[in-house]
Coordinates of C-alpha atoms in Angstrom, one line a residue:
Chain A
M1 CA 27.6 7.1 16.5
L2 CA 24.8 9.0 14.6
H3 CA 25.9 12.4 13.2
V4 CA 23.3 14.7 11.8
K5 CA 25.1 18.0 10.5
N6 CA 23.4 21.0 9.1
L7 CA 20.6 18.9 7.7
K8 CA 18.1 21.0 5.6
A9 CA 14.9 19.4 4.6
G10 CA 11.2 19.9 3.5
Y11 CA 8.6 19.3 1.2
G12 CA 9.2 20.8 -2.4
N13 CA 10.1 24.3 -2.0
Q14 CA 8.8 24.5 1.5
V15 CA 11.8 24.1 3.8
V16 CA 11.0 22.6 7.3
L17 CA 14.5 21.9 8.7
E18 CA 16.7 24.8 8.2
D19 CA 19.9 23.7 10.0
V20 CA 19.5 20.8 12.1
N21 CA 22.8 19.4 14.0
F22 CA 22.9 16.8 16.8
E23 CA 24.8 13.7 17.7
A24 CA 23.4 10.6 19.2
Q25 CA 25.8 8.0 20.9
P26 CA 25.2 4.1 21.2
N27 CA 23.6 3.1 24.5
S28 CA 21.7 6.3 24.7
I29 CA 18.2 7.7 24.2
H30 CA 18.0 11.1 22.6
G31 CA 14.7 13.0 22.9
I32 CA 13.5 15.4 20.5
L33 CA 11.3 18.0 22.1
G34 CA 9.2 20.4 20.0
V35 CA 5.8 22.0 19.6
N36 CA 3.3 20.6 16.8
G37 CA 4.7 21.8 13.5
S38 CA 8.3 22.2 14.8
G39 CA 9.5 19.6 12.5
K40 CA 9.9 16.5 14.5
T41 CA 8.4 14.1 12.0
T42 CA 9.9 15.8 8.9
L43 CA 13.3 15.2 10.7
F44 CA 12.5 11.4 11.4
R45 CA 11.2 11.0 7.8
T46 CA 14.3 12.6 6.6
L47 CA 16.4 10.3 8.5
N48 CA 14.5 7.4 7.4
G49 CA 15.0 8.2 3.9
W50 CA 11.4 8.9 3.1
L51 CA 12.1 12.5 2.2
P52 CA 15.2 13.5 0.3
K53 CA 17.3 16.0 2.2
Q54 CA 18.0 19.4 0.6
G55 CA 21.3 19.7 2.3
G56 CA 23.5 18.7 5.1
A57 CA 25.1 15.2 6.0
L58 CA 23.8 12.1 7.9
S59 CA 26.2 9.5 9.0
F60 CA 26.4 6.4 11.1
E61 CA 29.7 4.9 12.4
G62 CA 31.3 6.7 9.6
E63 CA 29.5 5.7 6.9
K64 CA 26.4 7.4 5.2
L65 CA 23.1 6.7 7.1
N66 CA 21.1 4.1 5.0
P67 CA 17.6 2.5 5.5
D68 CA 19.3 -0.7 7.0
H69 CA 20.6 1.2 9.9
L70 CA 17.2 2.3 11.0
S71 CA 13.7 1.2 12.1
F72 CA 10.9 3.7 12.5
L73 CA 8.0 3.4 14.7
K74 CA 5.3 5.9 13.4
T75 CA 2.9 8.0 15.5
K76 CA 0.2 6.1 13.6
P77 CA 1.3 2.8 12.2
Y78 CA -0.1 1.6 9.1
F79 CA -0.6 -2.1 8.4
Y80 CA -1.3 -3.8 5.1
P81 CA -4.9 -4.6 4.7
F82 CA -6.3 -8.2 5.6
M83 CA -2.8 -9.0 6.9
K84 CA -2.7 -10.7 10.3
G85 CA -0.3 -9.8 13.2
R86 CA 1.7 -12.8 12.9
E87 CA 2.3 -12.3 9.1
Y88 CA 3.4 -8.8 9.9
L89 CA 6.1 -10.0 12.4
E90 CA 6.9 -13.2 10.2
L91 CA 8.1 -10.9 7.4
L92 CA 10.0 -8.4 9.5
K93 CA 11.9 -11.4 11.3
I94 CA 13.2 -12.7 7.9
T95 CA 16.4 -11.0 8.6
N96 CA 16.6 -12.0 12.2
T97 CA 16.2 -15.5 12.8
D98 CA 16.8 -15.1 16.7
Y99 CA 13.5 -13.4 17.0
V100 CA 10.8 -15.7 18.5
I101 CA 7.3 -14.2 17.7
D102 CA 5.5 -15.8 20.6
Q103 CA 8.1 -15.4 23.2
W104 CA 8.1 -11.5 22.5
N105 CA 4.3 -11.6 22.3
E106 CA 4.2 -12.8 25.9
I107 CA 4.9 -9.3 26.9
F108 CA 1.9 -7.7 25.1
E109 CA -0.4 -10.8 24.6
L110 CA -1.6 -9.5 21.2
P111 CA -4.3 -11.7 19.3
L112 CA -1.8 -12.3 16.5
D113 CA -4.0 -14.5 14.4
R114 CA -6.6 -11.6 13.8
M115 CA -6.2 -8.8 11.2
A116 CA -3.9 -6.0 12.2
Q117 CA -6.4 -3.7 10.7
D118 CA -8.8 -4.8 13.1
Y119 CA -6.7 -3.8 16.2
S120 CA -7.2 -0.9 18.4
T121 CA -4.8 1.9 18.3
G122 CA -2.8 0.7 21.3
M123 CA -2.7 -2.8 20.0
M124 CA -1.3 -1.4 16.6
K125 CA 1.5 0.4 18.4
K126 CA 2.5 -2.7 20.3
L127 CA 2.4 -4.6 17.2
A128 CA 4.6 -2.0 15.5
L129 CA 7.1 -2.1 18.2
L130 CA 7.3 -5.9 18.2
G131 CA 8.1 -5.2 14.4
I132 CA 10.9 -2.8 14.8
L133 CA 12.2 -5.3 17.6
A134 CA 12.1 -7.9 15.2
Q135 CA 14.2 -5.9 12.6
D136 CA 17.0 -5.6 15.2
R137 CA 18.5 -2.5 13.5
P138 CA 20.9 -0.3 15.3
I139 CA 19.1 3.0 15.3
L140 CA 15.4 3.1 16.6
I141 CA 13.4 6.1 15.6
L142 CA 10.3 6.4 18.0
D143 CA 7.9 9.0 17.0
E144 CA 5.4 9.6 19.8
P145 CA 5.6 6.0 21.1
F146 CA 3.6 6.5 24.1
S147 CA 0.5 8.1 22.4
G148 CA -2.5 5.8 22.5
V149 CA -1.0 3.2 24.8
D150 CA -2.2 2.3 28.3
V151 CA -0.5 3.0 31.6
A152 CA 0.6 -0.5 31.9
S153 CA 2.0 -0.7 28.1
N154 CA 3.4 2.7 28.7
E155 CA 5.6 1.3 31.6
K156 CA 6.5 -1.8 29.4
F157 CA 7.6 0.6 26.6
Q158 CA 9.6 2.6 29.0
E159 CA 11.5 -0.5 30.2
I160 CA 11.9 -2.0 26.7
F161 CA 13.4 1.2 25.6
S162 CA 15.7 1.2 28.6
R163 CA 17.0 -2.3 28.0
L164 CA 17.2 -1.5 24.2
K165 CA 19.6 1.4 25.3
K166 CA 21.7 -1.1 27.5
S167 CA 22.0 -3.1 24.7
G168 CA 23.9 -0.7 22.5
K169 CA 21.0 0.8 20.4
I170 CA 20.6 4.5 19.6
L171 CA 17.0 5.5 20.3
L172 CA 15.7 8.7 19.0
L173 CA 12.5 9.7 20.6
S174 CA 9.8 12.2 20.5
S175 CA 7.1 12.7 22.8
H176 CA 4.5 15.4 23.7
L177 CA 5.2 14.8 27.4
L178 CA 8.3 16.5 28.6
Q179 CA 8.3 14.5 31.8
T180 CA 8.3 11.3 29.8
L181 CA 11.3 12.4 28.1
T182 CA 13.0 13.7 31.1
H183 CA 12.5 10.4 32.7
I184 CA 14.1 8.3 30.2
C185 CA 16.3 10.3 27.9
D186 CA 20.2 10.9 28.2
Q187 CA 20.0 14.0 26.1
I188 CA 17.2 16.2 24.9
S189 CA 17.4 18.4 21.7
L190 CA 15.1 21.3 21.7
L191 CA 13.5 21.7 18.1
N192 CA 12.1 24.8 17.2
N193 CA 11.2 26.4 13.8
G194 CA 13.2 23.8 12.2
V195 CA 16.4 24.5 14.1
I196 CA 17.8 22.6 17.2
Q197 CA 18.0 25.4 19.6
K198 CA 20.1 23.5 22.1
T199 CA 20.7 19.9 23.3
Y200 CA 20.4 19.4 27.0
E201 CA 22.4 16.7 29.0
Q202 CA 20.7 14.9 32.0
N203 CA 22.2 17.6 34.4
E204 CA 20.4 20.5 32.4
F205 CA 17.0 19.0 32.3
F206 CA 15.8 21.4 35.0
Q207 CA 16.6 24.2 32.8
L208 CA 14.7 22.8 30.0
E209 CA 11.8 22.2 32.3
E210 CA 12.1 25.8 33.7
L211 CA 12.4 27.3 29.9
I212 CA 9.2 25.3 28.8
K213 CA 7.2 26.0 31.8
G214 CA 8.5 29.6 32.1
E215 CA 7.6 30.3 28.5
I216 CA 4.3 28.7 28.4
M217 CA 3.0 30.1 31.9
T218 CA 4.2 33.7 31.1
K219 CA 2.2 33.6 27.8
L220 CA -0.8 31.7 29.2
D221 CA -1.0 34.0 32.3
A222 CA -1.2 37.0 30.1
Q223 CA -3.7 35.3 27.8
L224 CA -5.8 34.1 30.8
D225 CA -6.0 37.4 32.5
E226 CA -7.7 39.0 29.4
L227 CA -10.0 35.8 28.8
L228 CA -10.8 35.0 32.5
P229 CA -10.2 38.1 34.6
N230 CA -10.4 37.4 38.1
Q231 CA -13.5 38.5 39.8
Q232 CA -12.7 38.5 43.3
Chain B
M1 CA -28.2 17.3 -7.2
K2 CA -25.5 18.7 -5.0
G3 CA -24.4 15.1 -4.2
L4 CA -24.5 14.1 -8.0
T5 CA -22.4 17.1 -8.8
K6 CA -19.9 15.8 -6.0
I7 CA -19.8 12.3 -7.3
L8 CA -19.2 13.6 -11.0
G9 CA -16.5 15.9 -9.5
L10 CA -15.2 12.9 -7.7
R11 CA -15.0 11.0 -11.0
V12 CA -13.4 13.6 -13.0
K13 CA -10.8 13.9 -10.4
Q14 CA -10.0 10.2 -10.5
G15 CA -9.8 10.5 -14.1
Y16 CA -7.4 13.4 -14.2
R17 CA -5.3 11.7 -11.5
A18 CA -5.1 8.6 -13.6
L19 CA -4.3 10.5 -16.8
T20 CA -1.6 12.4 -15.3
S21 CA -0.1 9.4 -13.8
I22 CA -0.1 7.5 -17.0
G23 CA 1.7 10.4 -18.8
L24 CA 0.8 12.7 -21.8
V25 CA 2.9 10.7 -24.3
L26 CA 1.1 7.7 -23.7
I27 CA -2.2 9.4 -23.7
V28 CA -1.5 10.9 -27.0
I29 CA -0.4 7.6 -28.5
G30 CA -2.4 5.2 -26.4
L31 CA -6.0 6.6 -26.7
P32 CA -5.9 6.8 -30.6
L33 CA -4.7 3.1 -30.5
I34 CA -7.4 2.1 -28.2
A35 CA -10.1 3.8 -30.7
V36 CA -8.7 2.0 -33.6
L37 CA -8.6 -1.3 -31.3
S38 CA -12.1 -0.7 -30.6
L39 CA -13.2 -0.3 -34.2
G40 CA -11.1 -3.3 -35.1
I41 CA -12.8 -5.5 -32.4
F42 CA -16.3 -4.5 -34.1
A43 CA -15.1 -5.5 -37.6
Q44 CA -13.4 -8.8 -36.4
S45 CA -16.0 -10.4 -34.1
E46 CA -19.3 -11.5 -35.4
K47 CA -22.0 -9.1 -34.3
G48 CA -19.5 -7.7 -31.6
W49 CA -20.1 -10.2 -28.8
Y50 CA -16.6 -9.9 -28.1
L51 CA -17.5 -6.6 -26.6
S52 CA -19.8 -7.9 -24.1
M53 CA -17.1 -10.4 -22.8
I54 CA -14.7 -7.5 -22.3
F55 CA -17.5 -5.1 -20.9
F56 CA -18.3 -8.0 -18.5
A57 CA -14.6 -8.4 -17.5
L58 CA -14.3 -4.7 -17.0
I59 CA -17.3 -3.8 -14.7
Y60 CA -16.7 -7.2 -12.9
G61 CA -13.2 -6.0 -12.1
I62 CA -14.3 -2.7 -11.2
H63 CA -17.3 -3.8 -8.9
F64 CA -15.6 -6.2 -6.6
S65 CA -12.4 -4.2 -6.2
R66 CA -14.1 -0.5 -5.7
A67 CA -14.0 0.8 -2.2
D68 CA -16.2 3.9 -2.6
K69 CA -19.1 2.5 -0.8
E70 CA -18.7 4.3 2.4
H71 CA -18.0 7.5 0.6
L72 CA -21.3 7.2 -1.5
I73 CA -23.1 6.5 1.9
H74 CA -21.4 9.6 3.4
L75 CA -22.7 11.9 0.4
G76 CA -26.1 10.6 1.1
F77 CA -26.6 8.1 -1.8
M78 CA -27.6 4.5 -1.8
P79 CA -24.6 2.7 -3.3
I80 CA -26.4 0.1 -5.3
P81 CA -28.3 2.4 -7.5
V82 CA -25.3 4.4 -8.2
F83 CA -23.3 1.3 -9.1
V84 CA -26.1 0.1 -11.5
L85 CA -26.4 3.5 -13.1
E86 CA -22.8 3.9 -13.7
Y87 CA -22.5 0.3 -15.3
F88 CA -25.6 1.0 -17.0
S89 CA -24.5 4.2 -18.5
L90 CA -21.2 2.6 -19.7
A91 CA -23.4 -0.3 -21.1
V92 CA -25.8 1.9 -22.9
L93 CA -22.8 4.1 -24.5
L94 CA -20.9 0.8 -25.6
G95 CA -23.9 -0.9 -26.6
L96 CA -25.2 1.8 -28.9
L97 CA -21.7 2.2 -30.5
N98 CA -22.1 -1.4 -31.1
L99 CA -25.7 -1.2 -32.5
F100 CA -24.7 1.7 -34.7
L101 CA -21.4 -0.3 -36.1
V102 CA -22.9 -3.8 -36.1
G103 CA -26.6 -3.6 -35.9
N104 CA -26.7 -6.0 -33.3
W105 CA -29.5 -4.8 -30.7
M106 CA -29.2 -8.1 -28.6
N107 CA -25.7 -7.2 -27.5
L108 CA -27.1 -4.0 -26.1
L109 CA -29.5 -5.7 -24.2
V110 CA -27.0 -8.2 -23.0
M111 CA -24.7 -5.5 -21.7
V112 CA -27.5 -3.7 -20.0
G113 CA -28.5 -6.9 -18.4
L114 CA -24.8 -7.6 -17.3
S115 CA -24.6 -4.0 -15.9
I116 CA -27.6 -4.5 -13.8
V117 CA -26.6 -8.1 -12.5
V118 CA -23.1 -6.9 -11.6
G119 CA -24.3 -3.4 -10.0
V120 CA -26.9 -5.1 -7.8
S121 CA -24.3 -8.1 -6.7
P122 CA -24.1 -7.9 -3.1
Q123 CA -20.8 -6.3 -2.4
V124 CA -21.5 -6.0 1.3
K125 CA -22.6 -9.3 1.8
F126 CA -19.5 -10.5 -0.3
E127 CA -17.3 -8.7 2.0
S128 CA -18.7 -10.1 5.2
V129 CA -18.7 -13.6 3.7
K130 CA -15.0 -13.2 2.7
N131 CA -14.2 -12.1 6.1
A132 CA -15.9 -15.2 7.7
L133 CA -14.7 -17.5 5.0
H134 CA -11.2 -16.4 4.3
F135 CA -9.5 -18.9 1.9
P136 CA -6.7 -21.0 3.6
V137 CA -3.4 -19.3 2.7
N138 CA -0.7 -21.1 4.7
W139 CA 0.8 -22.8 1.5
I140 CA 1.5 -19.4 0.3
P141 CA 5.2 -18.1 1.2
I142 CA 5.1 -15.1 3.4
K143 CA 7.2 -13.2 1.1
A144 CA 4.5 -13.3 -1.4
F145 CA 2.2 -11.3 0.8
E146 CA 0.2 -9.8 -1.9
W147 CA -0.7 -13.2 -2.8
K148 CA -1.4 -14.3 0.6
I149 CA -3.7 -11.4 1.1
G150 CA -5.2 -11.5 -2.5
F151 CA -5.8 -15.0 -2.1
R152 CA -7.5 -14.7 1.4
K153 CA -9.9 -12.1 0.1
F154 CA -10.4 -13.7 -3.5
G155 CA -9.4 -17.4 -3.0
W156 CA -13.1 -18.6 -3.4
L157 CA -13.6 -16.7 -6.2
I158 CA -10.4 -17.9 -8.1
I159 CA -11.5 -21.6 -7.2
F160 CA -15.0 -21.0 -8.6
L161 CA -13.3 -19.6 -12.0
I162 CA -11.0 -22.8 -11.9
V163 CA -14.1 -25.1 -11.4
M164 CA -16.3 -23.4 -13.8
G165 CA -13.4 -23.4 -16.3
L166 CA -12.8 -27.2 -15.9
I167 CA -16.6 -28.1 -16.0
F168 CA -17.1 -26.6 -19.2
A169 CA -13.6 -26.8 -20.7
K170 CA -14.5 -29.5 -23.3
H171 CA -17.5 -27.5 -24.8
S172 CA -15.3 -24.5 -26.0
P173 CA -11.8 -23.4 -26.1
A174 CA -13.1 -19.9 -24.9
V175 CA -14.1 -21.2 -21.5
S176 CA -10.7 -22.1 -20.0
L177 CA -9.2 -19.1 -21.7
V178 CA -11.8 -16.8 -20.1
A179 CA -11.3 -18.3 -16.8
L180 CA -7.3 -17.6 -17.1
I181 CA -8.0 -14.2 -18.1
L182 CA -10.4 -13.3 -15.4
I183 CA -7.9 -15.2 -12.8
N184 CA -5.0 -12.8 -14.1
F185 CA -7.1 -9.7 -14.0
T186 CA -8.3 -10.4 -10.6
S187 CA -4.8 -10.8 -9.4
T188 CA -3.7 -7.5 -10.7
S189 CA -5.8 -5.9 -8.1
W190 CA -3.5 -7.2 -5.4
Y191 CA -1.1 -4.9 -6.2
K192 CA -2.9 -1.7 -5.7
D193 CA -2.3 -1.5 -1.8
F194 CA 1.2 -0.2 -0.7
E195 CA 2.8 -1.8 2.2
A196 CA 4.4 0.0 5.0
F197 CA 8.1 1.0 4.6
E198 CA 9.2 -1.6 7.0
L199 CA 7.6 -4.3 4.6
F200 CA 8.9 -2.6 1.6
S201 CA 12.6 -2.7 2.8
I202 CA 12.6 -6.4 3.4
F203 CA 13.4 -7.0 -0.2
R204 CA 16.5 -4.9 0.0
G205 CA 16.9 -3.1 -3.4
A206 CA 15.1 -2.4 -6.6
K207 CA 16.4 -5.5 -8.6
N208 CA 15.6 -7.7 -5.6
T209 CA 12.1 -6.4 -5.1
L210 CA 10.9 -6.5 -8.7
S211 CA 12.5 -9.8 -9.5
K212 CA 11.1 -11.5 -6.3
K213 CA 7.5 -10.2 -6.9
I214 CA 7.6 -11.4 -10.5
F215 CA 8.9 -14.8 -9.6
Y216 CA 6.3 -15.2 -7.0
Q217 CA 3.6 -13.9 -9.3
V218 CA 4.6 -16.2 -12.2
S219 CA 5.1 -19.4 -9.9
L220 CA 2.1 -19.0 -8.2
T221 CA -0.1 -18.3 -11.0
T222 CA 1.2 -21.2 -13.0
L223 CA 0.6 -23.5 -9.7
V224 CA -3.0 -22.2 -9.4
C225 CA -3.7 -22.4 -13.2
I226 CA -2.2 -25.9 -13.9
P227 CA -5.7 -27.6 -13.8
L228 CA -7.0 -25.2 -16.5
Y229 CA -3.9 -25.5 -18.8
I230 CA -4.2 -29.3 -18.6
A231 CA -7.9 -29.0 -19.3
F232 CA -7.4 -26.9 -22.2
L233 CA -4.6 -29.0 -23.6
L234 CA -6.6 -32.3 -23.1
F235 CA -9.4 -31.1 -25.2
F236 CA -7.9 -28.6 -27.7
N237 CA -4.1 -29.3 -28.0
D238 CA -4.2 -28.1 -31.5
L239 CA -4.9 -24.6 -30.4
W240 CA -1.9 -24.7 -27.7
Y241 CA -0.7 -21.4 -29.1
L242 CA -3.9 -19.7 -27.8
L243 CA -3.1 -20.9 -24.4
L244 CA 0.5 -19.7 -24.8
L245 CA -0.6 -16.3 -25.6
V246 CA -3.2 -16.0 -22.9
V247 CA -0.6 -17.3 -20.2
L248 CA 1.8 -14.8 -21.7
M249 CA -0.8 -11.8 -21.3
G250 CA -1.5 -12.9 -18.0
H251 CA 2.1 -12.8 -16.7
L252 CA 2.6 -9.1 -18.7
V253 CA -0.4 -7.8 -17.0
N254 CA 0.7 -8.8 -13.6
A255 CA 4.1 -7.7 -14.3
F256 CA 2.8 -4.2 -15.3
S257 CA 0.6 -4.0 -12.2
I258 CA 3.9 -4.7 -10.1
F259 CA 5.8 -2.2 -12.0
Y260 CA 2.9 0.3 -11.6
K261 CA 2.7 -0.2 -7.9
Y262 CA 6.2 0.4 -7.4
A263 CA 6.6 3.3 -9.8
G264 CA 4.2 5.3 -7.6
Y265 CA 5.2 3.9 -4.2
H266 CA 5.5 6.3 -1.4
P267 CA 5.8 5.4 2.3
S268 CA 3.1 8.0 3.3
R269 CA 0.5 6.7 0.9
V270 CA -1.5 3.5 1.2
K271 CA -2.8 2.9 -2.5
T272 CA -1.8 3.4 -6.0
E273 CA -3.0 6.6 -7.6
S274 CA -5.7 4.9 -9.8
D275 CA -6.7 1.3 -11.4
L276 CA -7.2 2.9 -14.6
A277 CA -3.8 2.7 -16.2
V278 CA -3.7 -1.2 -15.3
A279 CA -7.2 -1.5 -16.7
I280 CA -5.9 0.2 -20.1
F281 CA -2.9 -2.2 -20.0
C282 CA -5.3 -5.1 -19.8
L283 CA -7.5 -4.0 -22.4
C284 CA -4.5 -3.6 -24.7
T285 CA -3.2 -7.1 -24.0
L286 CA -6.5 -8.4 -25.2
V287 CA -5.7 -7.4 -28.8
P288 CA -2.5 -8.4 -30.7
F289 CA -2.6 -5.3 -32.5
F290 CA -1.6 -3.5 -29.3
A291 CA 1.4 -5.4 -28.7
P292 CA 3.8 -2.5 -29.1
V293 CA 1.9 -0.2 -26.7
V294 CA 2.0 -3.2 -24.1
L295 CA 5.7 -3.5 -24.5
V296 CA 6.3 0.4 -24.3
Y297 CA 4.3 0.6 -21.2
L298 CA 6.0 -2.3 -19.6
W299 CA 9.3 -0.7 -20.5
I300 CA 8.4 2.5 -19.1
Y301 CA 6.9 1.5 -16.0
F302 CA 9.7 -0.9 -15.2
F303 CA 12.3 2.0 -15.3
R304 CA 9.9 4.3 -13.2
A305 CA 9.5 1.5 -10.7
K306 CA 13.3 0.8 -10.6
K307 CA 14.0 4.6 -10.2
N308 CA 11.6 5.1 -7.5
I309 CA 12.7 2.2 -5.4
K310 CA 16.4 2.9 -5.7
Q311 CA 15.8 6.5 -4.0
Y312 CA 14.6 4.7 -0.9
Y313 CA 17.9 2.6 -0.7
A314 CA 20.1 5.4 -1.4
P315 CA 22.4 6.5 1.5
C316 CA 21.5 9.8 2.8

């Protein structure tokens, strides 16, 4: 189990995450929901060790969390210049000899012998996903995995995530689309201003939808009444 | 005028970033030593021709690794005149200094000529040719990915240097040595791009990362340069110690560029802050007088790299 306890993190003197607490079980997909700037990416970077935490504790299966436990799919994947897709995957499969590049690539049919830098946004996302699958780590952090991918690939991504969950992995996933999260997640933590306000179980997702829609619609109605008054 | 101010501002910023990355102590110690070294070069080399060689190596390295062409176009400048003007200014500065100290006006003309030749060298065409004719790199192990990518980009150039070095090897011992120096200086540029964190983490730890990188660098350089070593020893075996020095210098320069890369590595950045530190290190290795500076630089950046890598492997 992944434990995040009283996590405090930020950039220099700027504190972004105040007091983040949640747990994620194996065989589960844990969603992180929050508006832009709520601290999702900071949370993921801290879990991944890119940002030093300023307080709290992170553990996995009773030991301190370390980079070998995690794979991280960034919102905008970055690839080494002039590196081919196949070379990228060959490097990542060094620790996982069971991974067969061409077999996995049959799902997305990427032109692996082309430079990754020349791929479209969606293709880069798919290559990055194949990369984290090649790493075969117990925790997968997926920051906006569906952004930039086409409808068919979106479905494939969801199915892959669902299978990974069944194979015992922990998936931490963020998305701007609430429906995507409610569709595939087992729990969703609502992150607001650097604090997890509440973690919702599947049977409470309707509350989350009502809360989000209620909050947004009340505010939006008031704003639009002023900006676009009804003339009829 | 506005664009010119922007370029100058940009260059000043680059210089400042480079200086801050080197560290105040090294600047205070390093820069006076470089001044002493420069005067030493003039005094030792006949009519200062050595300076032309260093100048050529310097602008050659800058020209083929610079990536500001698009930015210059964005500012409304034609890149080639800017490149020529920058190299020309540097040539005039060094040429006049040489003229003042040694009185060799021909050296000034040679440097100005070199600055124009390098400046107008078709960088764009070179890029497209590189893309179309990438050098085959299947023989390079995947873990040495900097070499794989570097050779893909600069393989033909390296082969050209080796062939030139072999053809003219018997005429002068300097030919093979200069070819070796240029090959080693070229390979330092392969360590300026940062890899994404998932690739960085495959080496599992600071000790392993640095030792593996240096192992691949030394063994692949040796493999590629063997023909030049043999040619040199065939014609000038009495000067074997010069070859040894150049080989050692090449390995030190590349070890430094590896340390420099990992001293500044951050998963959110894509490149090292500046090439200036590596360039200064390269210049320092060219003169034995600077051996202590070279060793101090290596030592400091080795520990900085080790410390920086370690923090990413530390349990949270």
